[in-house]
Protein backbone atom coordinates (compact mmCIF):
# COMPACT_ATOMS: atom_id res chain seq x y z
CA UNK A 1 0.00 0.00 0.00
CA UNK A 2 2.88 2.36 0.70
CA UNK A 3 3.97 2.39 -2.94
CA UNK A 4 0.47 3.52 -3.99
CA UNK A 5 1.64 6.99 -2.99
CA UNK A 6 3.71 7.14 -6.20
CA UNK A 7 0.64 6.61 -8.40
CA UNK A 8 -1.29 9.05 -6.24
CA UNK A 9 1.35 11.76 -6.68
CA UNK A 10 1.43 11.31 -10.44
CA UNK A 11 -2.36 11.40 -10.56
CA UNK A 12 -2.30 14.70 -8.63
CA UNK A 13 0.36 16.01 -11.01
CA UNK A 14 -1.71 15.04 -14.06
CA UNK A 15 -4.84 16.69 -12.70
CA UNK A 16 -2.90 19.83 -11.76
CA UNK A 17 -1.39 19.95 -15.25
CA UNK A 18 -4.86 19.60 -16.79
CA UNK A 19 -6.17 22.32 -14.50
CA UNK A 20 -3.44 24.76 -15.51
CA UNK A 21 -3.89 24.03 -19.23
CA UNK A 22 -7.66 24.54 -19.15
CA UNK A 23 -7.31 27.63 -16.95
CA UNK A 24 -4.94 29.18 -19.49
CA UNK A 25 -7.51 28.52 -22.22
CA UNK A 26 -10.37 29.97 -20.17
CA UNK A 27 -8.55 33.04 -18.90
CA UNK A 28 -6.97 33.68 -22.29
CA UNK A 29 -10.28 33.64 -24.15
CA UNK A 30 -11.95 35.71 -21.41
CA UNK A 31 -9.29 38.42 -21.50
CA UNK A 32 -9.29 38.42 -25.27
CA UNK A 33 -13.04 38.93 -25.62
CA UNK A 34 -13.15 41.60 -22.93
CA UNK A 35 -10.40 43.51 -24.73
CA UNK A 36 -12.14 42.95 -28.06
CA UNK A 37 -15.51 44.12 -26.74
CA UNK A 38 -14.06 47.27 -25.22
CA UNK A 39 -12.09 48.09 -28.35
CA UNK A 40 -14.95 47.88 -30.86
CA UNK A 41 -15.49 50.92 -33.05
CA UNK A 42 -18.52 52.19 -34.88
CA UNK A 43 -17.88 52.98 -38.55
CA UNK A 44 -20.14 54.12 -41.41
CA UNK A 45 -19.51 50.89 -43.26
CA UNK A 46 -21.03 48.66 -40.54
CA UNK A 47 -23.76 46.28 -41.75
CA UNK A 48 -27.30 46.72 -40.38
CA UNK A 49 -27.68 45.64 -36.72
CA UNK A 50 -23.89 45.52 -36.23
CA UNK A 51 -22.72 47.24 -33.05
CA UNK A 52 -19.02 47.69 -33.81
CA UNK A 53 -15.98 46.25 -35.51
CA UNK A 54 -12.28 45.66 -34.93
CA UNK A 55 -9.38 44.99 -37.27
CA UNK A 56 -6.58 42.87 -35.83
CA UNK A 57 -3.32 41.39 -37.07
CA UNK A 58 -1.80 38.20 -35.72
CA UNK A 59 0.40 35.41 -37.04
CA UNK A 60 0.89 37.07 -40.40
CA UNK A 61 -2.82 37.42 -41.11
CA UNK A 62 -5.50 40.11 -40.75
CA UNK A 63 -8.80 39.59 -38.97
CA UNK A 64 -11.96 41.64 -39.42
CA UNK A 65 -14.33 41.13 -36.49
CA UNK A 66 -17.85 42.50 -36.17
CA UNK A 67 -20.13 42.31 -33.14
CA UNK A 68 -23.93 42.14 -33.08
CA UNK A 69 -25.66 43.00 -29.82
CA UNK A 70 -28.56 40.70 -30.63
CA UNK A 71 -27.71 38.79 -33.80
CA UNK A 72 -27.45 39.32 -37.56
CA UNK A 73 -30.33 38.56 -39.91
CA UNK A 74 -28.99 35.06 -40.37
CA UNK A 75 -26.85 32.63 -38.39
CA UNK A 76 -24.08 30.55 -39.97
CA UNK A 77 -24.35 26.80 -39.84
CA UNK A 78 -21.28 26.58 -37.62
CA UNK A 79 -21.30 28.69 -34.45
CA UNK A 80 -18.37 28.46 -32.00
CA UNK A 81 -19.34 28.37 -28.32
CA UNK A 82 -16.85 29.31 -25.62
CA UNK A 83 -17.86 27.21 -22.65
CA UNK A 84 -15.80 24.04 -22.42
CA UNK A 85 -12.76 25.95 -21.19
CA UNK A 86 -14.57 27.10 -18.04
CA UNK A 87 -16.25 23.76 -17.44
CA UNK A 88 -13.00 21.82 -17.74
CA UNK A 89 -11.17 24.31 -15.51
CA UNK A 90 -13.72 24.00 -12.71
CA UNK A 91 -14.03 20.21 -12.97
CA UNK A 92 -10.26 19.65 -12.93
CA UNK A 93 -9.89 22.18 -10.10
CA UNK A 94 -12.51 20.45 -7.96
CA UNK A 95 -10.91 17.09 -8.66
CA UNK A 96 -7.59 18.54 -7.51
CA UNK A 97 -9.25 19.93 -4.38
CA UNK A 98 -10.62 16.47 -3.63
CA UNK A 99 -7.32 14.69 -4.28
CA UNK A 100 -5.30 16.96 -2.00
CA UNK A 101 -7.60 18.57 0.55
CA UNK A 102 -10.29 15.91 0.89
CA UNK A 103 -8.15 12.79 0.69
CA UNK A 104 -5.58 14.47 2.94
CA UNK A 105 -8.17 16.29 5.05
CA UNK A 106 -6.49 15.50 8.37
CA UNK A 107 -3.37 17.36 7.25
CA UNK A 108 -4.27 19.93 4.64
CA UNK A 109 -7.90 20.81 5.39
CA UNK A 110 -8.55 20.39 9.10
CA UNK A 111 -6.57 22.08 11.84
CA UNK A 112 -7.71 20.52 15.12
CA UNK A 113 -6.53 23.62 16.96
CA UNK A 114 -8.94 25.72 14.90
CA UNK A 115 -11.92 23.38 14.56
CA UNK A 116 -11.70 19.78 15.74
CA UNK A 117 -14.08 17.91 13.45
CA UNK A 118 -13.88 14.55 11.67
CA UNK A 119 -12.80 14.45 8.04
CA UNK A 120 -16.31 14.00 6.67
CA UNK A 121 -17.54 17.07 8.53
CA UNK A 122 -14.69 19.22 7.21
CA UNK A 123 -15.39 18.04 3.66
CA UNK A 124 -19.11 18.78 3.99
CA UNK A 125 -18.37 22.25 5.34
CA UNK A 126 -16.08 22.84 2.38
CA UNK A 127 -18.60 21.72 -0.25
CA UNK A 128 -21.49 23.48 1.49
CA UNK A 129 -19.68 26.81 1.65
CA UNK A 130 -18.71 26.62 -2.01
CA UNK A 131 -22.30 25.97 -3.12
CA UNK A 132 -23.67 28.60 -0.73
CA UNK A 133 -21.40 31.19 -2.31
CA UNK A 134 -23.00 30.74 -5.73
CA UNK A 135 -26.54 30.78 -4.32
CA UNK A 136 -25.99 34.03 -2.39
CA UNK A 137 -24.17 35.71 -5.27
CA UNK A 138 -26.79 34.72 -7.83
CA UNK A 139 -29.65 35.98 -5.65
CA UNK A 140 -27.86 39.30 -5.13
CA UNK A 141 -27.41 39.76 -8.87
CA UNK A 142 -31.13 39.16 -9.40
CA UNK A 143 -32.16 41.41 -6.51
CA UNK A 144 -32.63 45.22 -6.67
CA UNK A 145 -29.00 45.54 -5.50
CA UNK A 146 -27.95 43.92 -8.77
CA UNK A 147 -29.29 46.90 -10.70
CA UNK A 148 -26.48 49.04 -9.30
CA UNK A 149 -23.13 47.86 -10.59
CA UNK A 150 -21.11 49.75 -7.98
CA UNK A 151 -23.48 48.88 -5.16
CA UNK A 152 -23.38 45.22 -6.07
CA UNK A 153 -19.57 45.19 -6.21
CA UNK A 154 -19.35 46.75 -2.73
CA UNK A 155 -21.71 44.15 -1.28
CA UNK A 156 -19.78 41.35 -2.98
CA UNK A 157 -16.51 42.71 -1.59
CA UNK A 158 -17.99 42.69 1.92
CA UNK A 159 -19.16 39.09 1.45
CA UNK A 160 -15.79 37.96 0.13
CA UNK A 161 -14.02 39.59 3.07
CA UNK A 162 -16.41 37.89 5.51
CA UNK A 163 -15.80 34.55 3.80
CA UNK A 164 -12.04 35.03 4.01
CA UNK A 165 -12.33 35.55 7.77
CA UNK A 166 -14.79 32.68 8.12
CA UNK A 167 -12.57 30.19 6.35
CA UNK A 168 -9.72 30.97 8.76
CA UNK A 169 -12.07 29.96 11.60
CA UNK A 170 -12.76 26.61 9.95
CA UNK A 171 -9.66 25.32 8.16
CA UNK A 172 -5.88 25.48 8.07
CA UNK A 173 -4.43 28.76 6.81
CA UNK A 174 -3.39 27.07 3.59
CA UNK A 175 -6.86 25.60 3.02
CA UNK A 176 -8.57 28.87 3.93
CA UNK A 177 -6.70 30.80 1.24
CA UNK A 178 -7.20 28.03 -1.31
CA UNK A 179 -10.92 27.93 -0.56
CA UNK A 180 -11.21 31.61 -1.36
CA UNK A 181 -9.99 30.69 -4.82
CA UNK A 182 -12.43 27.79 -5.15
CA UNK A 183 -15.30 29.90 -3.75
CA UNK A 184 -14.65 32.65 -6.31
CA UNK A 185 -13.89 30.33 -9.23
CA UNK A 186 -17.15 28.46 -8.61
CA UNK A 187 -19.07 31.74 -8.97
CA UNK A 188 -17.21 32.41 -12.21
CA UNK A 189 -17.80 28.95 -13.68
CA UNK A 190 -21.45 28.96 -12.59
CA UNK A 191 -21.88 32.34 -14.28
CA UNK A 192 -20.88 30.66 -17.53
CA UNK A 193 -22.84 27.44 -17.02
CA UNK A 194 -25.98 28.84 -15.38
CA UNK A 195 -26.36 32.30 -16.90
CA UNK A 196 -24.19 33.19 -19.88
CA UNK A 197 -24.53 30.02 -21.97
CA UNK A 198 -28.27 29.47 -21.20
CA UNK A 199 -29.00 33.09 -22.16
CA UNK A 200 -27.07 32.72 -25.40
CA UNK A 201 -28.93 29.47 -26.09
CA UNK A 202 -32.28 31.25 -25.71
CA UNK A 203 -31.19 33.99 -28.12
CA UNK A 204 -30.03 31.47 -30.72
CA UNK A 205 -33.24 29.45 -30.38
CA UNK A 206 -35.36 32.58 -30.86
CA UNK A 207 -33.45 33.52 -33.99
CA UNK A 208 -33.83 30.07 -35.49
CA UNK A 209 -37.57 30.21 -34.75
CA UNK A 210 -37.92 33.62 -36.37
CA UNK A 211 -38.58 35.46 -33.10
CA UNK A 212 -36.90 38.68 -31.98
CA UNK A 213 -34.72 37.87 -28.93
CA UNK A 214 -35.20 39.87 -25.77
CA UNK A 215 -32.20 42.18 -25.27
CA UNK A 216 -32.25 41.51 -21.50
CA UNK A 217 -30.50 38.18 -21.99
CA UNK A 218 -27.46 39.82 -23.50
CA UNK A 219 -27.42 42.51 -20.80
CA UNK A 220 -27.48 39.94 -17.98
CA UNK A 221 -24.79 37.82 -19.62
CA UNK A 222 -22.55 40.86 -20.08
CA UNK A 223 -22.86 41.76 -16.38
CA UNK A 224 -21.77 38.28 -15.31
CA UNK A 225 -18.93 38.31 -17.85
CA UNK A 226 -17.72 41.61 -16.42
CA UNK A 227 -17.72 40.14 -12.91
CA UNK A 228 -15.67 37.20 -14.13
CA UNK A 229 -13.19 39.60 -15.70
CA UNK A 230 -12.55 41.39 -12.40
CA UNK A 231 -12.39 38.20 -10.32
CA UNK A 232 -9.82 36.39 -12.47
CA UNK A 233 -6.58 37.84 -11.07
CA UNK A 234 -7.48 37.23 -7.39
CA UNK A 235 -8.38 33.61 -8.21
CA UNK A 236 -4.94 33.07 -9.75
CA UNK A 237 -3.31 34.52 -6.62
CA UNK A 238 -5.28 32.18 -4.34
CA UNK A 239 -4.38 29.16 -6.45
CA UNK A 240 -0.68 30.03 -6.09
CA UNK A 241 -0.90 31.00 -2.41
CA UNK A 242 -0.48 27.47 -1.07
CA UNK A 243 3.19 27.65 -2.10
CA UNK A 244 3.84 30.84 -0.10
CA UNK A 245 3.46 30.70 3.71
CA UNK A 246 3.78 34.48 3.93
CA UNK A 247 0.36 34.61 2.27
CA UNK A 248 -1.47 31.95 4.25
CA UNK A 249 0.48 31.45 7.50
CA UNK A 250 -0.09 34.87 9.04
CA UNK A 251 -2.95 35.70 11.37
CA UNK A 252 -3.87 38.53 8.98
CA UNK A 253 -4.31 36.16 6.04
CA UNK A 254 -8.00 37.03 5.73
CA UNK A 255 -7.15 40.73 5.37
CA UNK A 256 -4.50 39.83 2.79
CA UNK A 257 -7.18 37.91 0.88
CA UNK A 258 -9.56 40.89 0.89
CA UNK A 259 -6.83 43.28 -0.27
CA UNK A 260 -5.92 40.96 -3.12
CA UNK A 261 -9.41 41.48 -4.54
CA UNK A 262 -8.75 45.23 -4.59
CA UNK A 263 -5.38 44.73 -6.28
CA UNK A 264 -7.01 42.59 -8.96
CA UNK A 265 -9.78 45.13 -9.54
CA UNK A 266 -7.47 48.13 -10.04
CA UNK A 267 -5.18 46.18 -12.39
CA UNK A 268 -8.10 45.03 -14.52
CA UNK A 269 -9.49 48.59 -14.46
CA UNK A 270 -6.25 49.81 -16.00
CA UNK A 271 -6.34 47.30 -18.86
CA UNK A 272 -10.09 47.67 -19.42
CA UNK A 273 -9.71 51.44 -19.66
CA UNK A 274 -6.80 51.10 -22.09
CA UNK A 275 -8.69 48.63 -24.27
CA UNK A 276 -11.70 50.97 -24.33
CA UNK A 277 -9.38 53.79 -25.50
CA UNK A 278 -10.44 55.95 -22.57
CA UNK A 279 -6.97 56.94 -21.46
CA UNK A 280 -4.15 55.54 -19.32
CA UNK A 281 -5.12 55.51 -15.63
CA UNK A 282 -1.57 55.15 -14.35
CA UNK A 283 -2.78 55.84 -10.81
CA UNK A 284 -4.06 52.26 -10.70
CA UNK A 285 -0.48 50.94 -10.64
CA UNK A 286 0.39 53.19 -7.71
CA UNK A 287 -2.65 51.91 -5.83
CA UNK A 288 -1.74 48.32 -6.67
CA UNK A 289 1.85 48.77 -5.46
CA UNK A 290 0.73 50.45 -2.22
CA UNK A 291 -1.76 47.67 -1.54
CA UNK A 292 0.86 45.03 -2.28
CA UNK A 293 3.32 46.67 0.10
CA UNK A 294 0.59 46.72 2.74
CA UNK A 295 0.05 43.00 2.12
CA UNK A 296 3.79 42.36 2.51
CA UNK A 297 3.77 44.28 5.80
CA UNK A 298 0.76 42.34 7.08
CA UNK A 299 2.57 39.08 6.32
CA UNK A 300 5.21 39.99 8.91
CA UNK A 301 2.60 40.00 11.67
CA UNK A 302 1.86 37.18 14.13
CA UNK A 303 2.31 33.81 12.48
CA UNK A 304 -0.11 30.93 12.52
CA UNK A 305 1.64 27.99 14.24
CA UNK A 306 3.30 25.58 11.82
CA UNK A 307 1.53 22.62 10.34
CA UNK A 308 1.96 20.74 13.60
CA UNK A 309 -0.20 23.39 15.24
CA UNK A 310 -0.06 23.09 19.00
CA UNK A 311 1.41 19.60 18.67
CA UNK A 312 -1.94 17.88 18.24
CA UNK A 313 -1.57 14.76 16.13
CA UNK A 314 -3.98 14.21 13.29
CA UNK A 315 -5.95 10.99 13.24
CA UNK A 316 -4.06 9.92 10.11
CA UNK A 317 -0.74 10.28 11.98
CA UNK A 318 -1.41 7.60 14.57
CA UNK A 319 -0.41 4.57 12.41
CA UNK A 320 2.90 6.22 11.51
CA UNK A 321 3.68 6.89 15.17
CA UNK A 322 3.01 3.21 15.87
CA UNK A 323 5.27 1.96 13.05
CA UNK A 324 8.36 -0.02 14.02
CA UNK A 325 10.83 2.38 12.42
CA UNK A 326 9.21 5.58 13.67
CA UNK A 327 11.87 6.53 16.21
CA UNK A 328 14.66 6.05 13.70
CA UNK A 329 12.74 7.96 11.02
CA UNK A 330 11.98 10.79 13.45
CA UNK A 331 15.65 11.05 14.40
CA UNK A 332 16.65 11.17 10.74
CA UNK A 333 14.19 13.95 9.96
CA UNK A 334 15.12 16.01 13.00
CA UNK A 335 18.80 15.61 12.14
CA UNK A 336 18.55 16.27 8.40
CA UNK A 337 15.49 18.49 7.97
CA UNK A 338 14.63 20.35 11.17
CA UNK A 339 17.32 23.00 10.81
CA UNK A 340 15.03 24.59 8.21
CA UNK A 341 11.64 23.12 9.09
CA UNK A 342 11.31 24.73 12.49
CA UNK A 343 9.77 27.88 13.93
CA UNK A 344 13.16 29.63 13.92
CA UNK A 345 15.29 28.10 11.15
CA UNK A 346 18.99 27.84 11.90
CA UNK A 347 20.13 27.50 8.28
CA UNK A 348 21.67 30.65 6.88
CA UNK A 349 19.34 32.41 4.43
CA UNK A 350 16.20 30.55 5.57
CA UNK A 351 13.93 32.83 7.59
CA UNK A 352 10.63 30.94 7.47
CA UNK A 353 9.93 27.22 7.58
CA UNK A 354 9.37 26.22 3.92
CA UNK A 355 5.61 26.09 3.26
CA UNK A 356 5.16 26.59 7.03
CA UNK A 357 5.91 22.88 7.55
CA UNK A 358 7.38 22.24 11.00
CA UNK A 359 9.36 19.00 11.44
CA UNK A 360 11.13 19.45 14.77
CA UNK A 361 9.05 17.04 16.86
CA UNK A 362 7.55 13.55 16.67
CA UNK A 363 3.93 14.60 16.16
CA UNK A 364 4.77 17.02 13.36
CA UNK A 365 6.83 14.35 11.61
CA UNK A 366 4.03 11.80 11.85
CA UNK A 367 1.56 14.38 10.54
CA UNK A 368 3.69 14.81 7.42
CA UNK A 369 4.64 11.19 6.82
CA UNK A 370 3.52 11.13 3.19
CA UNK A 371 5.23 14.38 2.27
CA UNK A 372 8.44 13.28 3.96
CA UNK A 373 8.39 9.94 2.16
CA UNK A 374 7.78 11.60 -1.22
CA UNK A 375 10.22 14.49 -0.86
CA UNK A 376 13.11 12.77 0.95
CA UNK A 377 12.48 9.07 0.45
CA UNK A 378 11.11 8.12 -2.96
CA UNK A 379 12.49 11.33 -4.50
CA UNK A 380 15.62 13.21 -3.55
CA UNK A 381 14.09 16.69 -3.68
CA UNK A 382 14.74 17.32 -0.01
CA UNK A 383 16.99 18.51 1.43
CA UNK A 384 17.75 20.84 -1.53
CA UNK A 385 21.07 19.86 -3.02
CA UNK A 386 21.32 17.34 -0.17
CA UNK A 387 22.92 20.10 1.90
CA UNK A 388 22.42 18.13 5.12
CA UNK A 389 24.01 15.04 3.53
CA UNK A 390 21.20 12.57 4.08
CA UNK A 391 22.43 9.10 3.11
CA UNK A 392 20.81 6.56 0.75
CA UNK A 393 20.26 4.29 3.78
CA UNK A 394 18.38 7.05 5.58
CA UNK A 395 16.20 7.67 2.54
CA UNK A 396 15.42 3.95 2.37
CA UNK A 397 14.54 4.04 6.07
CA UNK A 398 12.01 6.83 5.48
CA UNK A 399 10.37 4.80 2.70
CA UNK A 400 10.24 1.68 4.88
CA UNK A 401 8.71 3.67 7.74
CA UNK A 402 6.04 5.07 5.43
CA UNK A 403 5.20 1.61 4.10
CA UNK A 404 4.85 0.28 7.64
CA UNK A 405 2.51 3.08 8.68
CA UNK A 406 0.42 2.73 5.51
CA UNK A 407 -0.07 -0.98 6.21
CA UNK A 408 -1.38 -0.47 9.75
PDB file of C-alpha atoms in Angstrom, residues 6 22 27 72 85 87 89 129 136 196 224 236 245 256 262 268 273 275 280 320 339 356 360 377 380-381 384 398 407:
ATOM      1  CA  UNK A   6       3.711   7.143  -6.200  1.00  0.00           C
ATOM      2  CA  UNK A  22      -7.659  24.538 -19.152  1.00  0.00           C
ATOM      3  CA  UNK A  27      -8.545  33.040 -18.899  1.00  0.00           C
ATOM      4  CA  UNK A  72     -27.451  39.319 -37.558  1.00  0.00           C
ATOM      5  CA  UNK A  85     -12.759  25.955 -21.187  1.00  0.00           C
ATOM      6  CA  UNK A  87     -16.254  23.755 -17.440  1.00  0.00           C
ATOM      7  CA  UNK A  89     -11.167  24.308 -15.510  1.00  0.00           C
ATOM      8  CA  UNK A 129     -19.676  26.815   1.653  1.00  0.00           C
ATOM      9  CA  UNK A 136     -25.995  34.032  -2.394  1.00  0.00           C
ATOM     10  CA  UNK A 196     -24.186  33.194 -19.885  1.00  0.00           C
ATOM     11  CA  UNK A 224     -21.767  38.277 -15.314  1.00  0.00           C
ATOM     12  CA  UNK A 236      -4.939  33.065  -9.751  1.00  0.00           C
ATOM     13  CA  UNK A 245       3.456  30.703   3.706  1.00  0.00           C
ATOM     14  CA  UNK A 256      -4.505  39.834   2.793  1.00  0.00           C
ATOM     15  CA  UNK A 262      -8.750  45.230  -4.589  1.00  0.00           C
ATOM     16  CA  UNK A 268      -8.102  45.026 -14.515  1.00  0.00           C
ATOM     17  CA  UNK A 273      -9.705  51.442 -19.657  1.00  0.00           C
ATOM     18  CA  UNK A 275      -8.690  48.633 -24.271  1.00  0.00           C
ATOM     19  CA  UNK A 280      -4.146  55.541 -19.321  1.00  0.00           C
ATOM     20  CA  UNK A 320       2.900   6.221  11.511  1.00  0.00           C
ATOM     21  CA  UNK A 339      17.323  22.997  10.814  1.00  0.00           C
ATOM     22  CA  UNK A 356       5.157  26.586   7.031  1.00  0.00           C
ATOM     23  CA  UNK A 360      11.130  19.450  14.769  1.00  0.00           C
ATOM     24  CA  UNK A 377      12.479   9.068   0.447  1.00  0.00           C
ATOM     25  CA  UNK A 380      15.625  13.214  -3.553  1.00  0.00           C
ATOM     26  CA  UNK A 381      14.087  16.693  -3.679  1.00  0.00           C
ATOM     27  CA  UNK A 384      17.746  20.835  -1.531  1.00  0.00           C
ATOM     28  CA  UNK A 398      12.006   6.827   5.481  1.00  0.00           C
ATOM     29  CA  UNK A 407      -0.071  -0.980   6.209  1.00  0.00           C
TER      30      UNK A 407
END
